[in-house]
Coordinates of N, CA and C in Angstrom, one line a residue:
M1 N 4.8 40.5 0.6 CA 4.8 39.4 -0.2 C 5.4 38.4 0.6
L2 N 4.6 37.2 0.3 CA 4.9 36.1 1.4 C 6.7 35.6 1.3
S3 N 7.0 35.3 2.0 CA 8.0 34.5 2.3 C 8.1 33.1 2.7
P4 N 8.9 31.8 2.8 CA 8.7 30.6 3.4 C 8.5 30.9 4.8
R5 N 9.3 31.7 5.4 CA 9.1 31.7 6.8 C 8.3 32.8 7.4
D6 N 7.3 33.3 6.6 CA 6.1 34.0 7.2 C 5.2 33.2 8.2
D7 N 4.8 33.6 9.2 CA 4.1 33.0 10.0 C 2.5 33.2 9.8
L8 N 2.0 32.5 9.0 CA 0.7 33.3 8.7 C -0.4 32.0 9.2
Q9 N -0.6 32.4 10.3 CA -1.1 31.4 11.5 C -2.6 31.0 10.4
E10 N -3.4 32.1 10.5 CA -4.9 32.1 10.0 C -4.8 31.2 8.8
L11 N -4.1 31.6 7.6 CA -4.1 30.8 6.4 C -3.7 29.3 6.8
D12 N -2.5 29.2 7.7 CA -2.1 27.8 8.1 C -3.3 27.0 8.3
E13 N -4.2 27.8 9.1 CA -5.2 27.0 10.1 C -6.3 26.5 9.1
L14 N -6.7 27.6 8.2 CA -7.3 27.2 7.3 C -6.8 26.4 6.1
Q15 N -6.0 26.1 5.8 CA -5.0 25.2 5.0 C -5.4 23.8 5.5
E16 N -4.9 23.7 6.8 CA -5.2 22.5 7.5 C -6.5 21.9 7.4
D17 N -7.5 23.1 7.8 CA -8.8 22.9 7.8 C -9.1 21.7 6.4
D18 N -8.9 22.7 5.1 CA -9.1 21.8 3.9 C -8.1 20.7 3.8
A19 N -7.0 20.7 4.2 CA -6.4 19.4 4.0 C -7.1 17.8 4.6
S20 N -7.9 18.4 6.0 CA -8.7 17.3 6.5 C -9.9 17.0 5.4
K21 N -10.1 17.9 5.1 CA -11.6 17.3 3.8 C -11.3 16.8 2.4
Q22 N -9.8 17.2 2.1 CA -9.4 16.5 1.0 C -10.2 14.5 0.6
D23 N -10.2 14.0 1.4 CA -10.9 12.8 1.0 C -12.2 12.8 1.3
E24 N -12.9 13.5 1.1 CA -14.5 13.6 1.1 C -15.3 13.3 -0.3
P25 N -15.8 11.9 -0.3 CA -16.2 11.8 -2.0 C -16.8 12.5 -2.5
N26 N -17.8 13.1 -2.0 CA -18.5 14.1 -2.7 C -18.7 15.7 -2.2
T27 N -18.1 16.6 -2.4 CA -17.8 17.9 -1.9 C -18.8 18.6 -3.1
E28 N -19.7 19.2 -2.1 CA -20.6 20.4 -3.0 C -20.3 21.9 -2.4
T29 N -20.9 22.7 -3.5 CA -20.5 24.0 -3.2 C -21.2 24.4 -1.9
I30 N -20.8 24.9 -1.1 CA -21.0 25.5 0.3 C -20.4 26.7 0.6
I31 N -21.5 27.8 0.4 CA -21.3 29.3 0.6 C -21.7 29.9 2.1
G32 N -21.4 30.3 2.9 CA -21.9 30.8 4.0 C -21.4 31.0 5.2
D33 N -21.8 31.4 6.2 CA -20.7 31.7 7.6 C -20.7 30.0 8.2
T34 N -19.1 29.9 8.7 CA -19.1 28.7 9.3 C -18.9 29.1 11.0
P35 N -18.9 28.1 11.9 CA -18.2 28.7 13.2 C -17.4 29.9 13.8
D36 N -16.0 29.5 12.6 CA -15.2 30.2 13.2 C -14.8 31.4 11.7
D37 N -16.4 31.8 10.8 CA -16.4 32.9 10.4 C -15.6 32.9 8.9
T38 N -15.3 31.7 8.5 CA -14.8 31.5 7.0 C -15.9 30.9 6.2
V39 N -15.6 31.2 5.1 CA -16.6 31.0 3.8 C -15.9 29.8 2.9
A40 N -16.4 28.5 2.8 CA -16.0 27.6 1.8 C -16.4 27.4 0.4
L41 N -15.6 27.2 -0.5 CA -16.0 26.9 -1.6 C -15.8 26.0 -2.7
K42 N -16.3 25.0 -2.9 CA -15.7 23.9 -3.6 C -16.8 24.0 -4.9
A43 N -16.1 23.9 -6.1 CA -16.5 23.8 -7.4 C -16.9 22.6 -8.1
N44 N -16.5 21.6 -7.6 CA -17.0 20.1 -8.1 C -16.8 18.9 -6.9
T45 N -16.7 17.7 -7.5 CA -16.7 16.5 -6.5 C -15.6 16.1 -6.6
R46 N -15.2 14.9 -5.4 CA -14.2 14.6 -5.2 C -12.9 15.3 -4.8
G47 N -13.5 16.6 -4.0 CA -12.6 17.4 -3.1 C -11.3 18.2 -3.7
K48 N -12.0 17.9 -5.0 CA -11.3 19.0 -5.9 C -11.8 19.8 -6.5
S49 N -11.3 21.2 -6.8 CA -12.0 22.2 -7.4 C -11.6 22.4 -9.0
L50 N -12.7 22.8 -9.9 CA -12.3 23.2 -11.0 C -11.2 24.1 -11.5
L51 N -11.2 25.1 -10.5 CA -9.6 26.0 -10.8 C -8.7 25.4 -10.0
G52 N -8.5 24.4 -9.0 CA -7.3 23.9 -8.8 C -7.0 24.9 -7.5
L53 N -8.1 25.6 -7.0 CA -7.4 26.3 -5.6 C -8.7 26.3 -4.8
D54 N -8.4 26.6 -3.4 CA -9.2 27.1 -2.2 C -8.7 28.4 -1.8
V55 N -9.8 29.0 -1.6 CA -9.8 30.6 -1.4 C -10.5 31.0 -0.1
R56 N -10.1 32.0 0.6 CA -11.2 32.5 1.8 C -11.2 34.1 1.5
P57 N -12.2 34.4 2.5 CA -12.3 35.9 2.6 C -10.9 36.4 3.4
I58 N -10.5 37.7 3.0 CA -9.5 38.5 3.4 C -10.0 39.1 5.0
T59 N -9.3 38.6 5.8 CA -10.0 39.1 7.2 C -9.4 40.5 7.8
P60 N -9.4 41.2 8.4 CA -8.4 42.1 9.0 C -7.0 41.6 9.3
E61 N -7.1 40.5 10.0 CA -5.7 39.9 10.3 C -4.8 39.4 8.9
V62 N -5.5 38.8 8.5 CA -5.1 38.4 6.8 C -4.5 39.9 6.0
A63 N -5.3 40.3 6.0 CA -4.7 41.7 5.1 C -3.5 42.1 6.0
R64 N -3.5 42.4 7.2 CA -2.1 42.7 8.0 C -0.9 42.1 7.6
Q65 N -1.0 40.6 7.8 CA -0.2 39.5 7.4 C 0.3 40.0 6.1
L66 N -0.6 39.9 5.4 CA -0.2 40.0 3.7 C 0.2 41.7 3.6
N67 N 0.1 42.5 4.3 CA 0.5 43.9 4.1 C -0.4 44.5 3.2
L68 N -1.8 44.3 3.1 CA -2.9 44.7 2.3 C -3.8 45.7 2.5
R69 N -4.1 47.0 1.8 CA -4.4 47.8 2.7 C -6.1 48.0 2.8
G70 N -6.7 46.9 2.5 CA -8.1 46.4 3.0 C -8.4 45.1 2.7
T71 N -9.8 45.1 2.8 CA -10.2 43.3 2.9 C -10.9 43.1 1.7
E72 N -10.4 43.7 0.4 CA -11.3 43.1 -0.6 C -10.5 42.5 -1.4
G73 N -11.4 41.5 -2.0 CA -10.8 40.2 -2.5 C -10.8 39.1 -1.8
V74 N -10.5 37.8 -2.5 CA -10.2 36.7 -1.5 C -8.6 36.2 -1.7
V75 N -8.2 35.6 -1.0 CA -7.0 35.2 -0.8 C -7.1 33.5 -1.1
V76 N -6.2 33.3 -1.7 CA -5.6 31.6 -2.0 C -5.1 30.7 -0.8
V77 N -5.7 30.2 -0.2 CA -5.1 29.7 1.0 C -4.5 27.9 0.5
R78 N -4.8 27.9 -0.8 CA -4.5 26.0 -1.2 C -4.5 26.1 -2.5
V79 N -3.4 25.8 -3.2 CA -3.1 25.5 -4.7 C -3.3 23.9 -4.8
E80 N -4.0 23.2 -5.6 CA -4.0 21.8 -5.6 C -2.6 21.6 -6.6
E81 N -1.6 20.7 -6.1 CA -0.4 20.2 -6.8 C -1.0 19.6 -8.0
D82 N -0.7 19.8 -9.3 CA -0.8 19.3 -10.6 C -2.3 20.2 -11.1
G83 N -2.8 20.5 -10.3 CA -4.3 21.5 -10.7 C -3.8 22.6 -11.7
A84 N -4.9 22.9 -12.5 CA -4.9 24.3 -13.4 C -4.4 25.5 -12.8
A85 N -4.5 25.7 -11.5 CA -3.9 27.0 -10.8 C -2.5 26.8 -10.6
A86 N -2.0 25.5 -10.3 CA -0.6 25.5 -10.2 C 0.3 25.6 -11.3
E87 N -0.6 25.1 -12.3 CA 0.2 24.8 -13.7 C 0.0 26.4 -14.3
A88 N -0.7 27.1 -13.8 CA -0.5 28.9 -14.3 C 0.2 29.5 -13.1
G89 N 0.5 28.9 -12.3 CA 1.5 29.5 -11.4 C 0.9 30.3 -10.1
L90 N -0.2 30.1 -10.0 CA -0.8 30.6 -8.9 C -0.3 30.1 -7.6
Q91 N 0.0 30.9 -6.4 CA 0.8 30.5 -5.3 C -0.3 30.9 -3.9
R92 N -0.1 30.1 -3.0 CA -0.8 30.4 -1.8 C -0.3 31.9 -1.3
G93 N -1.2 32.7 -0.8 CA -1.2 33.9 -0.3 C -1.4 35.0 -1.5
D94 N -1.9 34.3 -2.9 CA -2.2 35.3 -3.7 C -3.7 36.0 -3.1
V95 N -3.8 37.2 -4.0 CA -5.3 37.7 -3.9 C -5.8 37.9 -5.1
I96 N -7.1 37.5 -5.2 CA -7.8 37.3 -6.5 C -8.5 38.8 -6.4
R97 N -8.5 39.6 -7.2 CA -9.2 40.8 -7.6 C -10.3 40.8 -8.6
E98 N -10.0 40.0 -9.5 CA -10.9 40.0 -10.8 C -11.1 38.5 -11.1
V99 N -12.6 38.0 -11.7 CA -12.2 37.0 -12.2 C -13.1 37.1 -13.5
N100 N -12.3 36.9 -14.9 CA -13.0 37.2 -16.4 C -13.4 38.8 -16.3
R101 N -12.6 39.4 -15.7 CA -12.9 41.2 -15.8 C -14.1 41.3 -14.5
Q102 N -14.6 40.4 -13.8 CA -15.5 40.9 -12.7 C -14.8 41.4 -11.6
R103 N -15.0 42.3 -10.9 CA -14.3 42.7 -9.6 C -14.8 41.6 -8.4
V104 N -13.6 41.3 -7.5 CA -14.0 40.4 -6.9 C -13.7 41.4 -5.3
R105 N -14.8 41.7 -4.6 CA -14.8 42.4 -3.4 C -14.6 41.3 -2.1
S106 N -15.6 40.2 -2.4 CA -16.1 39.3 -1.5 C -16.1 37.8 -2.0
M107 N -16.1 36.9 -1.0 CA -16.4 35.3 -1.5 C -17.6 35.4 -2.3
Q108 N -18.7 36.1 -1.8 CA -19.7 36.3 -2.7 C -19.5 36.7 -4.1
D109 N -19.0 37.6 -4.3 CA -18.5 38.2 -5.5 C -17.6 36.9 -6.4
F110 N -16.6 36.1 -5.8 CA -16.1 35.2 -6.3 C -17.1 34.1 -6.8
E111 N -17.9 33.7 -6.1 CA -18.9 32.4 -6.4 C -19.7 32.9 -7.5
R112 N -20.2 34.2 -7.2 CA -21.1 34.5 -8.5 C -20.0 34.5 -9.6
A113 N -18.8 34.9 -9.8 CA -18.1 35.0 -11.0 C -17.8 33.7 -11.3
T114 N -17.7 32.7 -10.6 CA -17.1 31.4 -10.8 C -18.2 30.4 -11.4
R115 N -19.4 30.6 -10.5 CA -20.3 29.4 -10.6 C -21.1 28.8 -11.6
D116 N -20.7 29.3 -12.9 CA -20.9 28.7 -14.2 C -19.9 28.3 -15.0
L117 N -18.5 28.7 -14.4 CA -17.3 27.9 -15.2 C -17.6 26.4 -15.5
K118 N -17.3 25.5 -16.2 CA -17.3 24.4 -16.4 C -15.7 24.1 -17.2
E119 N -15.5 22.8 -17.4 CA -14.3 22.2 -17.7 C -14.4 22.8 -19.0
G120 N -13.0 23.3 -19.7 CA -12.7 23.4 -20.8 C -12.8 25.3 -20.9
D121 N -13.3 25.7 -19.9 CA -13.6 27.2 -20.4 C -12.4 27.7 -19.8
R122 N -12.2 29.0 -20.4 CA -10.9 30.1 -19.9 C -11.2 30.7 -19.0
V123 N -10.4 30.9 -18.2 CA -10.4 31.9 -16.9 C -9.3 33.0 -16.9
T124 N -9.5 34.2 -16.8 CA -8.2 35.4 -16.7 C -8.9 35.7 -14.9
L125 N -7.8 35.7 -14.2 CA -7.5 36.2 -12.7 C -6.7 37.5 -13.0
L126 N -7.0 38.4 -12.2 CA -6.4 39.5 -11.8 C -5.8 39.3 -10.4
L127 N -4.6 38.9 -10.4 CA -3.9 38.8 -9.0 C -3.2 39.8 -8.4
Q128 N -3.5 40.0 -7.1 CA -1.8 41.0 -6.4 C -1.1 40.1 -5.8
R129 N 0.1 39.9 -6.1 CA 1.4 39.2 -5.5 C 2.3 40.3 -4.8
G130 N 2.3 40.6 -3.5 CA 3.1 41.4 -2.8 C 2.3 42.8 -3.6
S131 N 3.5 43.4 -3.8 CA 3.3 45.1 -4.5 C 2.8 45.0 -6.2
Q132 N 2.8 43.7 -6.6 CA 2.6 43.3 -7.7 C 1.2 42.8 -8.5
A133 N 0.3 43.7 -9.5 CA -0.4 43.0 -10.0 C -0.4 42.3 -11.4
L134 N -0.9 40.9 -11.6 CA -0.5 40.1 -12.5 C -1.9 39.7 -13.2
Y135 N -2.1 39.7 -14.6 CA -3.2 38.9 -15.1 C -2.7 37.2 -15.1
V136 N -3.6 36.4 -15.1 CA -2.9 34.9 -15.0 C -4.2 34.3 -16.1
A137 N -4.1 33.8 -17.0 CA -5.3 32.9 -17.3 C -4.9 31.7 -17.8
F138 N -6.0 30.8 -17.7 CA -5.8 29.2 -17.7 C -6.9 28.1 -18.2
T139 N -6.6 27.4 -18.5 CA -8.2 26.4 -18.8 C -8.8 25.7 -17.9
V140 N -9.9 25.8 -17.6 CA -10.8 25.2 -16.3 C -10.5 23.6 -16.5
A141 N -9.9 22.9 -15.6 CA -10.1 21.4 -15.9 C -10.6 20.6 -14.7
R142 N -11.0 19.5 -15.1 CA -11.3 18.7 -13.7 C -10.6 18.1 -13.2
G143 N -10.7 18.1 -11.6 CA -9.6 17.7 -10.9 C -9.4 16.0 -10.8

């Protein structure tokens, strides 16, 4: 489980990358490899996502840092302050294993499970936080 003093360099670098993009006026959905082999997903415009979070694939290094047994799922690298995910209690370092009962093994699975979500929809996530598995449900809201 993450503690405030954990040195999650890879997550920190990804979070800094996201912070530099927050002021972009029109962010579109982008799925694919980038030069640093990460995948980005934005669910709407104005730099905020419908879910109020940013996720990345779980690399072997991130899996090691989070004490995960594999690289299945996606890891939350940023939770938007006052966003739907923050209000539901999601935290940086949470691993998303399911979206609305659809298994998430990769960024492509996550994108497929979230692409049709719209404002007002209910979403249920199966999370892994440390050694705990928990379900979190909340309403999708425009950022």
